[in-house]
Amino acid sequence: MKAIRLLLFDGSFIFPECILIFGLILILMMDSTSDQKDISWFYFISSTSLVMSITTLLF
C-alpha cells in the first residue's frame, strides 16, 4: 500500500509526462488558433519539451 501511495503522490514520477503533455497542448492551441502555420515554432516547442523531459528524467 505504501508503494502505491508513493507512486501516486510523488511528483517526480509524473513530472516528465506533464512536461510533454503541456508541450503537446501548447502546439495544439497554436495550431488551432493561428492562421499562419509557422512550422519552425512547432519544431522548437516539441524539441524543447522533449529535451526538458529527458533532462528531468536524468536528474
Short mmCIF file of C-alpha atoms in Angstrom, two decimals:
data_model
loop_
_atom_site.label_atom_id
_atom_site.label_comp_id
_atom_site.label_asym_id
_atom_site.label_seq_id
_atom_site.Cartn_x
_atom_site.Cartn_y
_atom_site.Cartn_z
CA MET A 1 0.00 0.00 0.00
CA LYS A 2 2.86 2.37 0.78
CA ALA A 3 4.41 1.82 -2.66
CA ILE A 4 1.14 2.68 -4.40
CA ARG A 5 0.82 5.85 -2.35
CA LEU A 6 4.37 6.89 -3.27
CA LEU A 7 3.73 6.31 -6.96
CA LEU A 8 0.54 8.34 -6.92
CA PHE A 9 1.69 11.29 -4.85
CA ASP A 10 5.36 11.69 -5.65
CA GLY A 11 5.55 14.34 -8.36
CA SER A 12 8.92 13.24 -9.68
CA PHE A 13 7.42 10.20 -11.41
CA ILE A 14 4.79 12.10 -13.36
CA PHE A 15 6.60 15.40 -13.97
CA PRO A 16 8.31 14.38 -17.29
CA GLU A 17 4.99 13.28 -18.73
CA CYS A 18 3.41 16.55 -17.61
CA ILE A 19 6.08 18.48 -19.50
CA LEU A 20 5.35 16.52 -22.68
CA ILE A 21 1.60 16.93 -22.31
CA PHE A 22 1.97 20.68 -21.72
CA GLY A 23 4.09 20.96 -24.88
CA LEU A 24 1.51 18.99 -26.85
CA ILE A 25 -1.35 21.17 -25.61
CA LEU A 26 0.64 24.30 -26.45
CA ILE A 27 1.28 23.07 -30.00
CA LEU A 28 -2.38 22.11 -30.48
CA MET A 29 -3.56 25.50 -29.23
CA MET A 30 -1.14 27.34 -31.51
CA ASP A 31 -2.12 25.20 -34.49
CA SER A 32 -5.84 25.63 -33.99
CA THR A 33 -5.84 29.37 -33.31
CA SER A 34 -3.30 30.77 -35.76
CA ASP A 35 -3.98 31.41 -39.41
CA GLN A 36 -0.33 31.35 -40.40
CA LYS A 37 1.26 27.99 -39.73
CA ASP A 38 4.81 28.70 -38.65
CA ILE A 39 6.21 25.17 -38.56
CA SER A 40 9.55 26.24 -37.10
CA TRP A 41 7.83 27.19 -33.83
CA PHE A 42 6.20 23.76 -33.66
CA TYR A 43 9.58 22.08 -34.07
CA PHE A 44 11.11 24.35 -31.45
CA ILE A 45 8.37 23.70 -28.88
CA SER A 46 8.35 19.94 -29.43
CA SER A 47 12.11 19.58 -29.24
CA THR A 48 12.34 21.85 -26.19
CA SER A 49 9.69 19.89 -24.32
CA LEU A 50 11.41 16.62 -25.25
CA VAL A 51 14.81 17.85 -24.03
CA MET A 52 13.27 19.18 -20.81
CA SER A 53 11.52 15.87 -20.21
CA ILE A 54 14.69 13.84 -20.78
CA THR A 55 16.66 16.18 -18.52
CA THR A 56 14.04 15.77 -15.80
CA LEU A 57 14.25 12.00 -16.12
CA LEU A 58 18.03 12.03 -15.79
CA PHE A 59 18.08 14.24 -12.72
#
